[in-house]
């Protein structure tokens, strides 16, 4: 059994009052209620995060890496219950071995009109994970925080007409970007893991298109 580490308790306390970027602030009304599980664990490679790769061909977020999660159903007692249920359905993670540590402020995913409750969890007793929901999930990965924070793995992703950009991360044969990439970027800052990658001349960029990402330049 692994007790909740002090660094995660500190991160959860900071996350409750963290500033939300304007594009991610929920509207006063509307939006579909959903939840994701931001599940931290630890191995001999240090702290890590559980991520899924969505299957190609889905109506929403096709092929994108994401945190396990989905819509809050009427039978869910809370956003925390929904996040744990979705994680079990998508990855096979056993909720009995997961401690809920806290929750980030509600975020908004405008592309699909989802109001997202990001639930922070700690993997007290890790269980085996896999692509349990084969209709929606192509792969499941435990990605080390050190790999996400490494300047060598960070890229820029352009959106729309190219004047806006967001963070991207190469991790375990995935390119983490979009809504999930923005949350990862916030977590690296809150956790004190962010490294000064912008000052090291990294200029690799990708452009978001309806067909996916394509390199720029």
CSV table of C-alpha atoms in Angstrom, one decimal:
chain,number,residue,atom,x,y,z
A,1,UNK,CA,0.0,0.0,0.0
A,2,UNK,CA,1.2,3.5,-0.9
A,3,UNK,CA,0.0,6.4,1.3
A,4,UNK,CA,-0.8,9.7,-0.3
A,5,UNK,CA,2.5,11.5,-0.7
A,6,UNK,CA,2.8,15.1,0.7
A,7,UNK,CA,3.6,16.5,-2.8
A,8,UNK,CA,0.2,15.4,-4.0
A,9,UNK,CA,-1.7,16.8,-1.0
A,10,UNK,CA,0.1,20.2,-1.7
A,11,UNK,CA,-0.8,20.0,-5.4
A,12,UNK,CA,-4.4,19.3,-4.5
A,13,UNK,CA,-4.6,22.3,-2.2
A,14,UNK,CA,-3.1,24.6,-4.8
A,15,UNK,CA,-5.4,23.2,-7.5
A,16,UNK,CA,-8.6,24.1,-5.7
A,17,UNK,CA,-7.9,27.8,-6.2
A,18,UNK,CA,-5.8,27.8,-9.3
A,19,UNK,CA,-6.5,30.5,-12.0
A,20,UNK,CA,-8.4,29.1,-15.0
A,21,UNK,CA,-7.4,30.3,-18.5
A,22,UNK,CA,-10.3,32.2,-20.1
A,23,UNK,CA,-11.0,29.7,-22.9
A,24,UNK,CA,-11.4,26.9,-20.3
A,25,UNK,CA,-13.9,28.8,-18.1
A,26,UNK,CA,-17.4,27.3,-18.1
A,27,UNK,CA,-20.3,29.4,-19.3
A,28,UNK,CA,-22.9,30.5,-16.7
A,29,UNK,CA,-25.4,28.1,-18.1
A,30,UNK,CA,-25.4,25.0,-20.3
A,31,UNK,CA,-22.9,22.4,-21.1
A,32,UNK,CA,-23.0,18.7,-20.4
A,33,UNK,CA,-21.8,17.5,-17.0
A,34,UNK,CA,-18.7,15.2,-17.2
A,35,UNK,CA,-15.8,14.1,-15.1
A,36,UNK,CA,-12.2,12.9,-15.7
A,37,UNK,CA,-9.9,11.0,-13.4
A,38,UNK,CA,-6.4,12.5,-13.1
A,39,UNK,CA,-4.8,9.5,-11.5
A,40,UNK,CA,-1.3,9.8,-10.1
A,41,UNK,CA,0.8,6.7,-9.2
A,42,UNK,CA,4.4,5.9,-8.6
A,43,UNK,CA,6.8,3.4,-9.9
A,44,UNK,CA,10.6,3.0,-10.0
A,45,UNK,CA,10.5,5.8,-12.7
A,46,UNK,CA,8.9,8.2,-10.2
A,47,UNK,CA,5.4,9.8,-10.2
A,48,UNK,CA,3.3,9.1,-13.2
A,49,UNK,CA,-0.1,9.8,-14.8
A,50,UNK,CA,-2.6,7.4,-16.3
A,51,UNK,CA,-3.6,8.3,-19.9
A,52,UNK,CA,-5.6,6.6,-22.6
A,53,UNK,CA,-5.4,6.9,-26.3
A,54,UNK,CA,-8.8,7.1,-27.9
A,55,UNK,CA,-9.5,5.1,-31.0
A,56,UNK,CA,-9.4,6.6,-34.5
A,57,UNK,CA,-12.8,7.2,-36.1
A,58,UNK,CA,-14.7,8.3,-33.0
A,59,UNK,CA,-17.2,11.2,-33.4
A,60,UNK,CA,-15.4,13.2,-30.7
A,61,UNK,CA,-11.7,13.5,-30.0
A,62,UNK,CA,-10.8,10.7,-32.4
A,63,UNK,CA,-7.3,9.4,-31.8
A,64,UNK,CA,-6.4,11.8,-29.0
A,65,UNK,CA,-4.8,11.0,-25.7
A,66,UNK,CA,-7.0,11.8,-22.8
A,67,UNK,CA,-7.6,11.2,-19.1
A,68,UNK,CA,-10.1,8.4,-18.4
A,69,UNK,CA,-13.6,10.0,-18.1
A,70,UNK,CA,-16.9,10.7,-19.6
A,71,UNK,CA,-20.5,11.9,-18.9
A,72,UNK,CA,-21.8,12.0,-15.4
A,73,UNK,CA,-24.8,9.6,-15.4
A,74,UNK,CA,-27.9,10.0,-13.2
A,75,UNK,CA,-26.8,6.9,-11.3
A,76,UNK,CA,-23.5,8.5,-10.3
A,77,UNK,CA,-23.5,9.8,-6.8
A,78,UNK,CA,-20.9,12.5,-7.5
A,79,UNK,CA,-18.4,13.6,-10.1
A,80,UNK,CA,-15.8,11.6,-8.1
A,81,UNK,CA,-18.0,8.5,-8.5
A,82,UNK,CA,-18.4,9.1,-12.2
A,83,UNK,CA,-14.6,9.6,-12.7
A,84,UNK,CA,-13.9,6.3,-10.9
A,85,UNK,CA,-16.6,4.4,-12.9
A,86,UNK,CA,-15.4,5.7,-16.2
A,87,UNK,CA,-11.8,4.8,-15.4
A,88,UNK,CA,-12.7,1.3,-14.5
A,89,UNK,CA,-14.8,0.9,-17.7
A,90,UNK,CA,-12.1,2.3,-19.9
A,91,UNK,CA,-8.9,0.9,-18.4
A,92,UNK,CA,-9.9,-1.8,-15.9
A,93,UNK,CA,-8.4,0.2,-13.0
A,94,UNK,CA,-9.8,-1.1,-9.7
A,95,UNK,CA,-11.5,1.8,-7.8
A,96,UNK,CA,-10.9,0.0,-4.5
A,97,UNK,CA,-7.2,0.8,-4.8
A,98,UNK,CA,-7.7,4.5,-5.6
A,99,UNK,CA,-8.0,7.4,-3.1
A,100,UNK,CA,-9.7,10.6,-4.2
A,101,UNK,CA,-7.4,13.5,-3.2
A,102,UNK,CA,-9.3,16.5,-4.4
A,103,UNK,CA,-10.8,18.2,-7.5
A,104,UNK,CA,-9.7,21.0,-9.8
A,105,UNK,CA,-12.1,23.8,-10.5
A,106,UNK,CA,-14.6,23.0,-13.2
A,107,UNK,CA,-13.3,23.4,-16.8
A,108,UNK,CA,-15.0,23.8,-20.1
A,109,UNK,CA,-14.4,21.9,-23.3
A,110,UNK,CA,-16.0,24.1,-25.9
A,111,UNK,CA,-15.5,21.7,-28.9
A,112,UNK,CA,-17.9,19.2,-27.4
A,113,UNK,CA,-19.8,21.5,-24.9
A,114,UNK,CA,-18.7,19.5,-21.9
A,115,UNK,CA,-18.4,21.0,-18.4
A,116,UNK,CA,-15.6,18.8,-16.9
A,117,UNK,CA,-14.9,18.1,-13.3
A,118,UNK,CA,-11.2,17.0,-13.1
A,119,UNK,CA,-10.9,14.6,-10.1
A,120,UNK,CA,-7.4,14.1,-8.6
A,121,UNK,CA,-6.7,10.5,-7.5
A,122,UNK,CA,-3.8,8.6,-5.9
A,123,UNK,CA,-3.1,5.0,-6.8
A,124,UNK,CA,-2.8,3.5,-3.4
A,125,UNK,CA,-2.9,-0.1,-4.7
A,126,UNK,CA,-2.1,-0.1,-8.5
A,127,UNK,CA,-4.0,-2.7,-10.5
A,128,UNK,CA,-3.3,-3.9,-14.1
A,129,UNK,CA,-4.7,-1.6,-16.8
A,130,UNK,CA,-5.6,-2.2,-20.4
A,131,UNK,CA,-7.8,-1.0,-23.2
A,132,UNK,CA,-10.9,-2.4,-21.5
A,133,UNK,CA,-13.5,-0.5,-23.6
A,134,UNK,CA,-12.3,-1.6,-27.0
A,135,UNK,CA,-15.0,0.4,-28.8
A,136,UNK,CA,-13.4,3.7,-27.6
A,137,UNK,CA,-9.9,3.1,-26.2
A,138,UNK,CA,-7.0,2.0,-28.3
A,139,UNK,CA,-4.3,2.0,-25.6
A,140,UNK,CA,-3.6,2.8,-22.0
A,141,UNK,CA,-0.3,4.1,-20.6
A,142,UNK,CA,1.2,5.1,-17.3
A,143,UNK,CA,3.4,8.1,-18.3
A,144,UNK,CA,6.2,9.3,-16.0
A,145,UNK,CA,5.9,13.0,-15.0
A,146,UNK,CA,9.6,13.3,-15.8
A,147,UNK,CA,8.9,12.3,-19.4
A,148,UNK,CA,6.1,14.9,-19.7
A,149,UNK,CA,8.3,17.6,-18.1
A,150,UNK,CA,11.4,17.0,-20.2
A,151,UNK,CA,12.1,19.9,-22.5
A,152,UNK,CA,13.0,17.4,-25.3
A,153,UNK,CA,9.4,16.1,-25.3
A,154,UNK,CA,7.6,19.5,-25.4
A,155,UNK,CA,6.1,20.9,-28.6
A,156,UNK,CA,3.7,23.7,-29.6
A,157,UNK,CA,0.3,23.0,-31.3
A,158,UNK,CA,-1.4,25.7,-33.3
A,159,UNK,CA,-5.2,26.1,-33.4
A,160,UNK,CA,-7.6,27.8,-35.8
A,161,UNK,CA,-6.0,30.4,-37.9
A,162,UNK,CA,-2.6,29.8,-36.3
A,163,UNK,CA,-2.6,32.8,-34.0
A,164,UNK,CA,-3.4,30.6,-30.9
A,165,UNK,CA,-1.3,27.8,-29.7
A,166,UNK,CA,-1.3,25.2,-26.9
A,167,UNK,CA,1.2,22.9,-25.2
A,168,UNK,CA,1.9,19.5,-26.5
A,169,UNK,CA,3.9,16.6,-25.0
A,170,UNK,CA,5.6,13.5,-26.6
A,171,UNK,CA,5.0,10.6,-24.3
A,172,UNK,CA,5.1,6.9,-24.7
A,173,UNK,CA,4.5,7.0,-28.5
A,174,UNK,CA,1.7,9.5,-28.0
A,175,UNK,CA,1.4,13.3,-28.7
A,176,UNK,CA,-0.6,14.7,-25.8
A,177,UNK,CA,-2.3,18.0,-26.8
A,178,UNK,CA,-5.6,19.8,-26.8
A,179,UNK,CA,-7.7,19.9,-23.6
A,180,UNK,CA,-5.6,17.2,-22.0
A,181,UNK,CA,-2.3,18.9,-22.9
A,182,UNK,CA,-3.5,22.1,-21.3
A,183,UNK,CA,-4.4,20.3,-18.0
A,184,UNK,CA,-1.0,18.5,-18.0
A,185,UNK,CA,0.7,21.9,-18.5
A,186,UNK,CA,-1.2,23.3,-15.5
A,187,UNK,CA,-0.3,20.3,-13.4
A,188,UNK,CA,3.4,20.5,-14.2
A,189,UNK,CA,3.3,24.2,-13.0
A,190,UNK,CA,1.3,23.4,-9.8
A,191,UNK,CA,3.5,20.5,-9.0
A,192,UNK,CA,6.8,22.4,-9.5
A,193,UNK,CA,7.9,20.0,-12.3
A,194,UNK,CA,7.9,22.5,-15.2
A,195,UNK,CA,11.3,23.1,-16.8
A,196,UNK,CA,12.3,26.1,-18.9
A,197,UNK,CA,11.9,24.5,-22.2
A,198,UNK,CA,10.9,27.7,-24.1
A,199,UNK,CA,14.3,29.2,-23.3
A,200,UNK,CA,16.1,26.3,-24.9
A,201,UNK,CA,15.1,27.1,-28.4
A,202,UNK,CA,12.6,24.4,-29.0
A,203,UNK,CA,10.6,25.4,-32.0
A,204,UNK,CA,8.9,22.2,-33.2
A,205,UNK,CA,5.3,22.9,-34.0
A,206,UNK,CA,2.2,21.1,-35.1
A,207,UNK,CA,-1.1,22.4,-36.5
A,208,UNK,CA,-4.5,21.0,-35.4
A,209,UNK,CA,-6.6,20.1,-38.4
A,210,UNK,CA,-9.9,18.1,-38.8
A,211,UNK,CA,-7.8,15.1,-39.8
A,212,UNK,CA,-5.5,15.4,-36.8
A,213,UNK,CA,-2.1,17.0,-36.2
A,214,UNK,CA,0.4,17.8,-39.0
A,215,UNK,CA,3.9,19.2,-38.6
A,216,UNK,CA,4.4,22.9,-39.3
A,217,UNK,CA,7.4,23.9,-41.5
